[in-house]
PDB file of C-alpha atoms in Angstrom:
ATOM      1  CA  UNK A   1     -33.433 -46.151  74.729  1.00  0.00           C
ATOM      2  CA  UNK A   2     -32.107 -47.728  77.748  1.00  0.00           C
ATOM      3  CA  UNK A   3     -33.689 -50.233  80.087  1.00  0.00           C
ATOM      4  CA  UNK A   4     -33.537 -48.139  82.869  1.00  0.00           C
ATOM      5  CA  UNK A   5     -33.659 -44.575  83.308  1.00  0.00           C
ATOM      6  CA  UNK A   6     -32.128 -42.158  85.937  1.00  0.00           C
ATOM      7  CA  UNK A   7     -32.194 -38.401  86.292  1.00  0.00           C
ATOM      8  CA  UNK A   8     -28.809 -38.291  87.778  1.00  0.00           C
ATOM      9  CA  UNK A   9     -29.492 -35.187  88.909  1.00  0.00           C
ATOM     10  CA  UNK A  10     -27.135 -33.656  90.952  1.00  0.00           C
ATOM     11  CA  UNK A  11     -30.083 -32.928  93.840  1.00  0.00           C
ATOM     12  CA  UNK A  12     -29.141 -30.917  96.646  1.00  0.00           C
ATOM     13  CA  UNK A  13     -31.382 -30.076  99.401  1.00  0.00           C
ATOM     14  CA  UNK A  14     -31.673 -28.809 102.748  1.00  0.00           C
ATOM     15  CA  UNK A  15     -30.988 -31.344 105.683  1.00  0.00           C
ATOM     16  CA  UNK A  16     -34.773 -32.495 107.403  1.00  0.00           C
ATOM     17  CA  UNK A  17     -36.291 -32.663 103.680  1.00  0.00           C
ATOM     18  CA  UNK A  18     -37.821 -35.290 102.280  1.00  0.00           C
ATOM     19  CA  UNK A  19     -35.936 -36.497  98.856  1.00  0.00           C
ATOM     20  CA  UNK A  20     -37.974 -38.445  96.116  1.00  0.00           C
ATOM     21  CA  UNK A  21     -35.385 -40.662  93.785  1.00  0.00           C
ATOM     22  CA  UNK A  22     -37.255 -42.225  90.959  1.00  0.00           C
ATOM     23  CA  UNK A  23     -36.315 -44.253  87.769  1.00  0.00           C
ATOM     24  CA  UNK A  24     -38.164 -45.497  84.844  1.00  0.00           C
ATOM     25  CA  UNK A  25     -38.288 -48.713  83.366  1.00  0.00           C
ATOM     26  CA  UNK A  26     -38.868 -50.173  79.971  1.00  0.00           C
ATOM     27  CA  UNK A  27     -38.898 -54.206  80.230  1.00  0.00           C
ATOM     28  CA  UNK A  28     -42.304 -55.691  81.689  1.00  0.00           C
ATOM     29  CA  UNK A  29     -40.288 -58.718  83.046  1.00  0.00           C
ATOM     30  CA  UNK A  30     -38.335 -57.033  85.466  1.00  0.00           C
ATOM     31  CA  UNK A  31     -39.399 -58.160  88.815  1.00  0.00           C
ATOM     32  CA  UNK A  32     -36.794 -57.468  91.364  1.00  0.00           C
ATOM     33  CA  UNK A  33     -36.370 -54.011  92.616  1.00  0.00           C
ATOM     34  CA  UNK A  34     -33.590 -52.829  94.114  1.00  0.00           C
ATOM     35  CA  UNK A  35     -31.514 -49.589  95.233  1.00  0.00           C
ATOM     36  CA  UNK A  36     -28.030 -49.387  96.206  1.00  0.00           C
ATOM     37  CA  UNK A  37     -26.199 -46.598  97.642  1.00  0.00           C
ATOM     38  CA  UNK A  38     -22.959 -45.401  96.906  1.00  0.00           C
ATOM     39  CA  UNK A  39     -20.088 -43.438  98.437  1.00  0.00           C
ATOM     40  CA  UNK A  40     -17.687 -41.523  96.671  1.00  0.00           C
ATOM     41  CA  UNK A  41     -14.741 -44.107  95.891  1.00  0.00           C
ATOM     42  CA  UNK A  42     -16.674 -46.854  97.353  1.00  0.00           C
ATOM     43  CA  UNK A  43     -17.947 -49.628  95.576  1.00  0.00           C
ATOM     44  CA  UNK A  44     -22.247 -49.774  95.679  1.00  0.00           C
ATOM     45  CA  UNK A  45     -24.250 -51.407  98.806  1.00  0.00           C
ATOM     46  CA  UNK A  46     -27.360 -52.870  98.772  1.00  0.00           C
ATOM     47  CA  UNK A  47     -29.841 -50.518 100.569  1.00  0.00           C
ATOM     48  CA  UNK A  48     -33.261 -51.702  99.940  1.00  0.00           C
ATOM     49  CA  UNK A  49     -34.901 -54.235  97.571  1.00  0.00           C
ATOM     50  CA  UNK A  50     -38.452 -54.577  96.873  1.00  0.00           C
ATOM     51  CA  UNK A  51     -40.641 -57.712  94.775  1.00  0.00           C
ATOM     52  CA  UNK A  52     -43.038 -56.344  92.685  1.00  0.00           C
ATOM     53  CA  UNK A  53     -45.535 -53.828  93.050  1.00  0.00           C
ATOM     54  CA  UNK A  54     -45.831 -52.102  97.030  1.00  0.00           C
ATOM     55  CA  UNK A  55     -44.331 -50.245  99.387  1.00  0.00           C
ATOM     56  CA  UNK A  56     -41.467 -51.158 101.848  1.00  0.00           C
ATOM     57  CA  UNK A  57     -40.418 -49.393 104.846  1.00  0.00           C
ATOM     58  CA  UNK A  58     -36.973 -49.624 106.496  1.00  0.00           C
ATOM     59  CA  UNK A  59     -36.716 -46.717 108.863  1.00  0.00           C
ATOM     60  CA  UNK A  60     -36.346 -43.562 107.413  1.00  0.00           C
ATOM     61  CA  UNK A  61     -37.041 -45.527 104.028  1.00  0.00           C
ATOM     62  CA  UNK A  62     -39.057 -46.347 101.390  1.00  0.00           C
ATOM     63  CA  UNK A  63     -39.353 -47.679  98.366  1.00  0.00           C
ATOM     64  CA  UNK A  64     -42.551 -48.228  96.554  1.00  0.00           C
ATOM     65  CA  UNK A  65     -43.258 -49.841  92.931  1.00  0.00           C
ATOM     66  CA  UNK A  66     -45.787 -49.041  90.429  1.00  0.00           C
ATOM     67  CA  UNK A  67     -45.157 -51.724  87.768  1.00  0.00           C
ATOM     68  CA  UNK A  68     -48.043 -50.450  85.768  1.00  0.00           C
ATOM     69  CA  UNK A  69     -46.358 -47.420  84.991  1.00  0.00           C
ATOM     70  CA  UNK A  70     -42.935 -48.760  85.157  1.00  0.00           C
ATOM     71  CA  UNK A  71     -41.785 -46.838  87.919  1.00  0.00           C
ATOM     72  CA  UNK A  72     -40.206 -47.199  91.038  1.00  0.00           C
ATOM     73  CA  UNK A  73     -39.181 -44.649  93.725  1.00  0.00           C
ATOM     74  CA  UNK A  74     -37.251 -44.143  97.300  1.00  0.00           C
ATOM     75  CA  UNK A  75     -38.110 -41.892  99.212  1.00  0.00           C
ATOM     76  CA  UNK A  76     -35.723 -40.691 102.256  1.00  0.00           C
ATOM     77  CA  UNK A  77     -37.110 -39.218 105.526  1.00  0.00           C
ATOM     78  CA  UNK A  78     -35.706 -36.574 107.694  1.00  0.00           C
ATOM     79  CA  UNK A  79     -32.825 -36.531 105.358  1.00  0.00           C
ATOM     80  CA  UNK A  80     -29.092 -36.508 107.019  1.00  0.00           C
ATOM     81  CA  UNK A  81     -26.133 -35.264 106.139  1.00  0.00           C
ATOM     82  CA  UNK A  82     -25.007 -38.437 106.164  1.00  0.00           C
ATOM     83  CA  UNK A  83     -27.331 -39.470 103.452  1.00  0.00           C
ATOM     84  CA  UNK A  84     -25.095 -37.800 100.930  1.00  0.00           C
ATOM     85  CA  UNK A  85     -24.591 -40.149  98.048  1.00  0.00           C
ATOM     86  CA  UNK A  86     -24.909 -41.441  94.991  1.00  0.00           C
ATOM     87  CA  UNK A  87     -28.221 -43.775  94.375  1.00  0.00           C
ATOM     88  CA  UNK A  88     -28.894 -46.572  92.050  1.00  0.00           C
ATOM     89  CA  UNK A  89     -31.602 -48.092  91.324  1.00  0.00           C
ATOM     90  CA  UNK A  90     -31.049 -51.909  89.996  1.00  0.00           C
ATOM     91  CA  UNK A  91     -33.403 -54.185  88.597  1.00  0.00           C
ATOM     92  CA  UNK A  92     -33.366 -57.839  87.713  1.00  0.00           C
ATOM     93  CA  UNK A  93     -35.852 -60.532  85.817  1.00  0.00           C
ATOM     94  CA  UNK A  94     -37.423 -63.649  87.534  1.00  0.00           C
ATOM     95  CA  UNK A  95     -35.834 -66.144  85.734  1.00  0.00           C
ATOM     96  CA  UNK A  96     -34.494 -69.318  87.315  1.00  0.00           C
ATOM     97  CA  UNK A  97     -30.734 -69.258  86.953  1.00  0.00           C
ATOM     98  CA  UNK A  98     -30.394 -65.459  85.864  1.00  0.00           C
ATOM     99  CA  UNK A  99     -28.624 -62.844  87.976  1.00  0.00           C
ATOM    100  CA  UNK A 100     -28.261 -60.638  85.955  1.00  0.00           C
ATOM    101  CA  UNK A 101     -29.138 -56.814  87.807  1.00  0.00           C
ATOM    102  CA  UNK A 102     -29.519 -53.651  85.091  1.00  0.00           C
ATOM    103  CA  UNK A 103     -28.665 -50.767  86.820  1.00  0.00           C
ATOM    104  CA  UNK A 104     -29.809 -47.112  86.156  1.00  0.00           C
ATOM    105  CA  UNK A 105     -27.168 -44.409  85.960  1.00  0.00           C
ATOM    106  CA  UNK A 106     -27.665 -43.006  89.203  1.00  0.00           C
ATOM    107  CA  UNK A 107     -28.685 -40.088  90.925  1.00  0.00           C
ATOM    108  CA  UNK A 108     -25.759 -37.904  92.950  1.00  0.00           C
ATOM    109  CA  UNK A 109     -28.043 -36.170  96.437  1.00  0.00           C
ATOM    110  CA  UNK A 110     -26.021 -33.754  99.133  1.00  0.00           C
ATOM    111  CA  UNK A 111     -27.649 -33.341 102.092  1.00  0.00           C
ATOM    112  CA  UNK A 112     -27.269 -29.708 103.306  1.00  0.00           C
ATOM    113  CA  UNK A 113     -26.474 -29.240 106.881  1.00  0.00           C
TER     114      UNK A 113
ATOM    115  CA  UNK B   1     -14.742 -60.555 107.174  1.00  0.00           C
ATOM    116  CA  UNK B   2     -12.468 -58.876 104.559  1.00  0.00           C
ATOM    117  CA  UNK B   3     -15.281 -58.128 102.277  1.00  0.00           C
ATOM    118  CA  UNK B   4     -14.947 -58.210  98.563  1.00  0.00           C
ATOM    119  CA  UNK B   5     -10.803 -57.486  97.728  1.00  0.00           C
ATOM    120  CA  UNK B   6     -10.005 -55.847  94.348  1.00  0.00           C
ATOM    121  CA  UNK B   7      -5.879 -55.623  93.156  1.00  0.00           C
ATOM    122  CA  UNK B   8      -4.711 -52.855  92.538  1.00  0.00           C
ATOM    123  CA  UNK B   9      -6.909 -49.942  93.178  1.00  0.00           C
ATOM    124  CA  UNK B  10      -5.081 -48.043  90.844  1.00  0.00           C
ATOM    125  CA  UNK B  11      -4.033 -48.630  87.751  1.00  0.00           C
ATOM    126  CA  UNK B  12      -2.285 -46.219  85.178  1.00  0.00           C
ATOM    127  CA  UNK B  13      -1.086 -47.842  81.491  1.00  0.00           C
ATOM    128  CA  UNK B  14      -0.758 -46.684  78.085  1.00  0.00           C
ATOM    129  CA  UNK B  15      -2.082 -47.670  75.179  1.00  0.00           C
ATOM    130  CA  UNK B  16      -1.496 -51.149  73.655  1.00  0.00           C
ATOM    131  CA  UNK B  17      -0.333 -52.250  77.465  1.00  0.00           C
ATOM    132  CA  UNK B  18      -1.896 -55.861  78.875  1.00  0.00           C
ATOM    133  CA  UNK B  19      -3.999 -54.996  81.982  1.00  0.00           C
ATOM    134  CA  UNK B  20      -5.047 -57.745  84.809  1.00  0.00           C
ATOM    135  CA  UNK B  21      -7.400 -56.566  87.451  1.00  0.00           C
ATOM    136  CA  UNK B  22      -7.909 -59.215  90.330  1.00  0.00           C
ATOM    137  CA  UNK B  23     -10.256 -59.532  92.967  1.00  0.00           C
ATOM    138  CA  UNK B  24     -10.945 -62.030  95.484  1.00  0.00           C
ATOM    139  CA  UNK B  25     -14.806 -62.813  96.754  1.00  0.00           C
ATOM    140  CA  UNK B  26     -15.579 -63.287 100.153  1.00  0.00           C
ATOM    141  CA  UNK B  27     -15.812 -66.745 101.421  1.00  0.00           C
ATOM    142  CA  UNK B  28     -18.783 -68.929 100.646  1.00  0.00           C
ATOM    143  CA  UNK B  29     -19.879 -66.846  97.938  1.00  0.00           C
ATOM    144  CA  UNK B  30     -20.739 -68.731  94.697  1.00  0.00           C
ATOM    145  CA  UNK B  31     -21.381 -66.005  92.315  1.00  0.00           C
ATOM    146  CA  UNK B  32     -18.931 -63.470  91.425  1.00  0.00           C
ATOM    147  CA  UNK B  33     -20.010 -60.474  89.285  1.00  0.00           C
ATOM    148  CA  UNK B  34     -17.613 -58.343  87.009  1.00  0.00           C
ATOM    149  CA  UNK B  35     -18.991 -54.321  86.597  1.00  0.00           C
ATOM    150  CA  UNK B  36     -17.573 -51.261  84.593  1.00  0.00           C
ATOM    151  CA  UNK B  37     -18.880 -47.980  85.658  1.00  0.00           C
ATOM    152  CA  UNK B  38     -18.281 -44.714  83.685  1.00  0.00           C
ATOM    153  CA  UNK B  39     -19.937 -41.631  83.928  1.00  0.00           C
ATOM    154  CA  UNK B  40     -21.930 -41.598  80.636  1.00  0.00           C
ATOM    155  CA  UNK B  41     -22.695 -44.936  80.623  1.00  0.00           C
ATOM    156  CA  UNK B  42     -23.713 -46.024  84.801  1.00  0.00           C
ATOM    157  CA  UNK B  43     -22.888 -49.334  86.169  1.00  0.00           C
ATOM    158  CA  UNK B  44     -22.682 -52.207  83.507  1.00  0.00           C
ATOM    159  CA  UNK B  45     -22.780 -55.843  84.099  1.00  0.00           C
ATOM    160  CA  UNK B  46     -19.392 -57.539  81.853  1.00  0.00           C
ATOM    161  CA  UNK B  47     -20.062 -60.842  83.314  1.00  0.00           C
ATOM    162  CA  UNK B  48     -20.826 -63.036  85.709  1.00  0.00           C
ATOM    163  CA  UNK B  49     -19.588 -66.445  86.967  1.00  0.00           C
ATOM    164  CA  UNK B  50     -21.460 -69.178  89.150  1.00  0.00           C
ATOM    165  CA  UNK B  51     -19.244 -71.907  90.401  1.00  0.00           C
ATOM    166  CA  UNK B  52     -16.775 -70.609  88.617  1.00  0.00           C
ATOM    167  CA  UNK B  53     -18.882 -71.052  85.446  1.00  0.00           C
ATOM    168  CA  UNK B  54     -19.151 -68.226  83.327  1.00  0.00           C
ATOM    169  CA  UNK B  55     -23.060 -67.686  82.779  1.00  0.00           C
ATOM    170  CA  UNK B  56     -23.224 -64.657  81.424  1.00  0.00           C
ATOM    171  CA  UNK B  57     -20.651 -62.458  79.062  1.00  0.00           C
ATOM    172  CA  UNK B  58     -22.454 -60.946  76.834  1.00  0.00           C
ATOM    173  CA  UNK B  59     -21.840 -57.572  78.565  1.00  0.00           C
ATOM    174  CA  UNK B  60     -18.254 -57.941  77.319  1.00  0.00           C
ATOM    175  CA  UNK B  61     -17.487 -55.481  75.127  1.00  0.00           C
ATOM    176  CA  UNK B  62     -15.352 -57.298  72.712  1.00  0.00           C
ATOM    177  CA  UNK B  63     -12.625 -59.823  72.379  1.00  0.00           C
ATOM    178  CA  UNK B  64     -10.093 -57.446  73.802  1.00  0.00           C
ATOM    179  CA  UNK B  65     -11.654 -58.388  77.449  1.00  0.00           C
ATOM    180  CA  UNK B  66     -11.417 -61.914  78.698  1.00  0.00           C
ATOM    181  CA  UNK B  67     -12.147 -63.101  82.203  1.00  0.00           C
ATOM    182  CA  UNK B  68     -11.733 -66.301  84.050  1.00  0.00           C
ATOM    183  CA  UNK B  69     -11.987 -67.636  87.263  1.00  0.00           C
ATOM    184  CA  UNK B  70     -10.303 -70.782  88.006  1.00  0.00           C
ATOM    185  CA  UNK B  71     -10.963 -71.772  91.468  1.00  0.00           C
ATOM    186  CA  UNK B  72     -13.622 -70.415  94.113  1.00  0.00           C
ATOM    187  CA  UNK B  73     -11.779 -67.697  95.715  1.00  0.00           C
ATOM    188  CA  UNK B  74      -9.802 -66.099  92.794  1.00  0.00           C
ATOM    189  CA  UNK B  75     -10.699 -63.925  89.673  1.00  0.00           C
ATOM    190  CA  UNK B  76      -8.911 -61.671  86.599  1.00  0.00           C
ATOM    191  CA  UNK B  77     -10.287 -59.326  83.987  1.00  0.00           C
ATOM    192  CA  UNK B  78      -8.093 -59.119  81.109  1.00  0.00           C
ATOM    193  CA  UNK B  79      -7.813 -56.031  78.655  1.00  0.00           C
ATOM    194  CA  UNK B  80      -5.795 -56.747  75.984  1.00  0.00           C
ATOM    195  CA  UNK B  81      -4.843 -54.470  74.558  1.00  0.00           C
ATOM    196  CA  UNK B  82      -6.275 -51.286  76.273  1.00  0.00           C
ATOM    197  CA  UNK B  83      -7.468 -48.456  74.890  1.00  0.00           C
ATOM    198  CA  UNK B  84      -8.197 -44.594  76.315  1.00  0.00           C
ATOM    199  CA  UNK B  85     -11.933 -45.682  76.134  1.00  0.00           C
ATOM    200  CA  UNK B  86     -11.819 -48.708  78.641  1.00  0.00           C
ATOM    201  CA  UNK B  87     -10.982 -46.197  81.152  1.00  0.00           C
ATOM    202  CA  UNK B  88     -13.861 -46.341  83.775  1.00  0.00           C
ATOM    203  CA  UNK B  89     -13.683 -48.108  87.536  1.00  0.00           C
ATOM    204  CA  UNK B  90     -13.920 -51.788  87.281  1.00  0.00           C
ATOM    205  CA  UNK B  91     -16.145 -53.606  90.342  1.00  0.00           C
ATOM    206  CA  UNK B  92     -16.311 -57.024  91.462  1.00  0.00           C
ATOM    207  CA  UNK B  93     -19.082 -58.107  93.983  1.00  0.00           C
ATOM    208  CA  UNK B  94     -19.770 -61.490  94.963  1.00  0.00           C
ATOM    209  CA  UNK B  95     -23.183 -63.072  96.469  1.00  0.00           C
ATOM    210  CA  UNK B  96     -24.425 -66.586  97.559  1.00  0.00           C
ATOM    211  CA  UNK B  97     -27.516 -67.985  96.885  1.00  0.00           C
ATOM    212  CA  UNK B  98     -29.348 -70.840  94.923  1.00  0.00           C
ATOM    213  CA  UNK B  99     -29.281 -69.596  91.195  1.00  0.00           C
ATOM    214  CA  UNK B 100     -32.309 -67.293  90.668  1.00  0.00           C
ATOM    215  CA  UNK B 101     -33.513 -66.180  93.805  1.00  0.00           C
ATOM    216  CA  UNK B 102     -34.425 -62.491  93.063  1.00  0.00           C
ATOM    217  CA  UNK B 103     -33.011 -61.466  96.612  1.00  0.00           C
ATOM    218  CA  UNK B 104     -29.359 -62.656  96.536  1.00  0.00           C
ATOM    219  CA  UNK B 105     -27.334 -59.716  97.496  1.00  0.00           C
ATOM    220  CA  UNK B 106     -24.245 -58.585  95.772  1.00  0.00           C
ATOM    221  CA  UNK B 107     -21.463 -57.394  97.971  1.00  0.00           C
ATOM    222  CA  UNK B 108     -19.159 -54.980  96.003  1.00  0.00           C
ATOM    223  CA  UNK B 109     -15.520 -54.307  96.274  1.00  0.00           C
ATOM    224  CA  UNK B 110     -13.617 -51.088  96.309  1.00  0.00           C
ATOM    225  CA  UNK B 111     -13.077 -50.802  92.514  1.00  0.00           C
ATOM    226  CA  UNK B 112     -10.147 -50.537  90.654  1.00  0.00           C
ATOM    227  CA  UNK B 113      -9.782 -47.061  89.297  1.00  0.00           C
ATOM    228  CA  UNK B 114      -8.290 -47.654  85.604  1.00  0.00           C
ATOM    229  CA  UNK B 115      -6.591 -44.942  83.208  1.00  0.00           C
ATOM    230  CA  UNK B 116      -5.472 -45.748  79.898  1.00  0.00           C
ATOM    231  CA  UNK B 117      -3.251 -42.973  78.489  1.00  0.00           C
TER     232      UNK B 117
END
């Protein structure tokens, strides 16, 4: 079983909609929560990150964590066109010195005009 | 700034062949983070350096791979020799940041697209 699990869909819908992203998680010392974005042929960008449990809001986004169920999720208002992407959600431990981010596979999304 | 530069984008080799990807990390950075991503498997950490220190290899898959970085500004990713299975797109990001702040972002290159016939 993998640390970190992604549907990777692919999830189409309609431009406007709201579009849930989730992944799983299997390691209790993951702390850092992250999700990148990423273009076809481009390399991955950081889009939001999140520390432990919550919600964070950045615009049209948000991601929220539920480390008792080991499950985090991004949620994308008034989705755009432009929004079309693959999205990864990465995680990392707490651990002075330690860098290291596990990614989940990802999940492709096309925006529908 | 240039961002995060990976040489070449493309790279097409048989079997057997040596293969050296490069990439460069932009300026100030102190971290520098080899990825392979495939379809089946996602994004996969190889290894990471800090300071030019390696820190962290054990996502290397086996001795055929060898990286090094021997100044602040400069790193390779050696396959040697490649096989039809080590094709994937090879990453590099970079990041700065005391070691272990959660938050440090890493800044990804282009990739480097490789096909091992």
């Amino acid at each position: 079983q993998k640390e970190v699990e992604q549907d990777p869909g692919p999830l189409s819908v309609p431009e406007g909609a709201i579009v849930s992203l989730n992944c799983t998680y299997s390691n209790s010392a993951f702390q850092y929560f992250m999700w990148y974005r990423q273009y076809s042929r481009k390399g991955p960008e950081l889009l939001m990150y999140t520390y432990s449990s919550g919600n964070k809001e950045d615009g049209r986004f948000t991601a929220q964590v539920d480390k008792s169920s080991k499950y985090i999720s991004l949620f994308i208002r008034d989705s755009q066109p432009s929004d079309s992407a693959t999205y990864l959600c990465a995680m990392r431990v707490s651990n002075f010195g330690n860098e290291k981010l596990t990614f989940g596979t990802g999940t492709r999304l096309t925006i529908i005009p | 700034d240039a961002g995060v530069i990976q040489s070449p984008r493309h790279e097409v080799t048989e079997m057997g062949q040596e293969v050296t990807l490069r990439c460069k990390p932009i300026s100030g950075h102190n971290s520098l983070f080899w990825y392979r991503q495939t379809m089946m498997r996602g994004l996969e950490l190889l290894i990471y350096f800090n300071n030019n220190v390696p820190i962290d290899d054990s996502g290397m898959p086996e001795d055929r791979f060898s990286a090094k970085m021997p100044n602040a500004s400069f790193s390779t990713l050696k396959i040697q020799p490649s096989e039809p299975r080590d094709s994937a797109v090879y990453f590099c990001a970079s990041s700065f940041g005391p070691r272990g702040r959660g938050t440090d972002t890493q800044y990804f290159g282009p990739g480097t697209r490789l096909t091992v016939l």
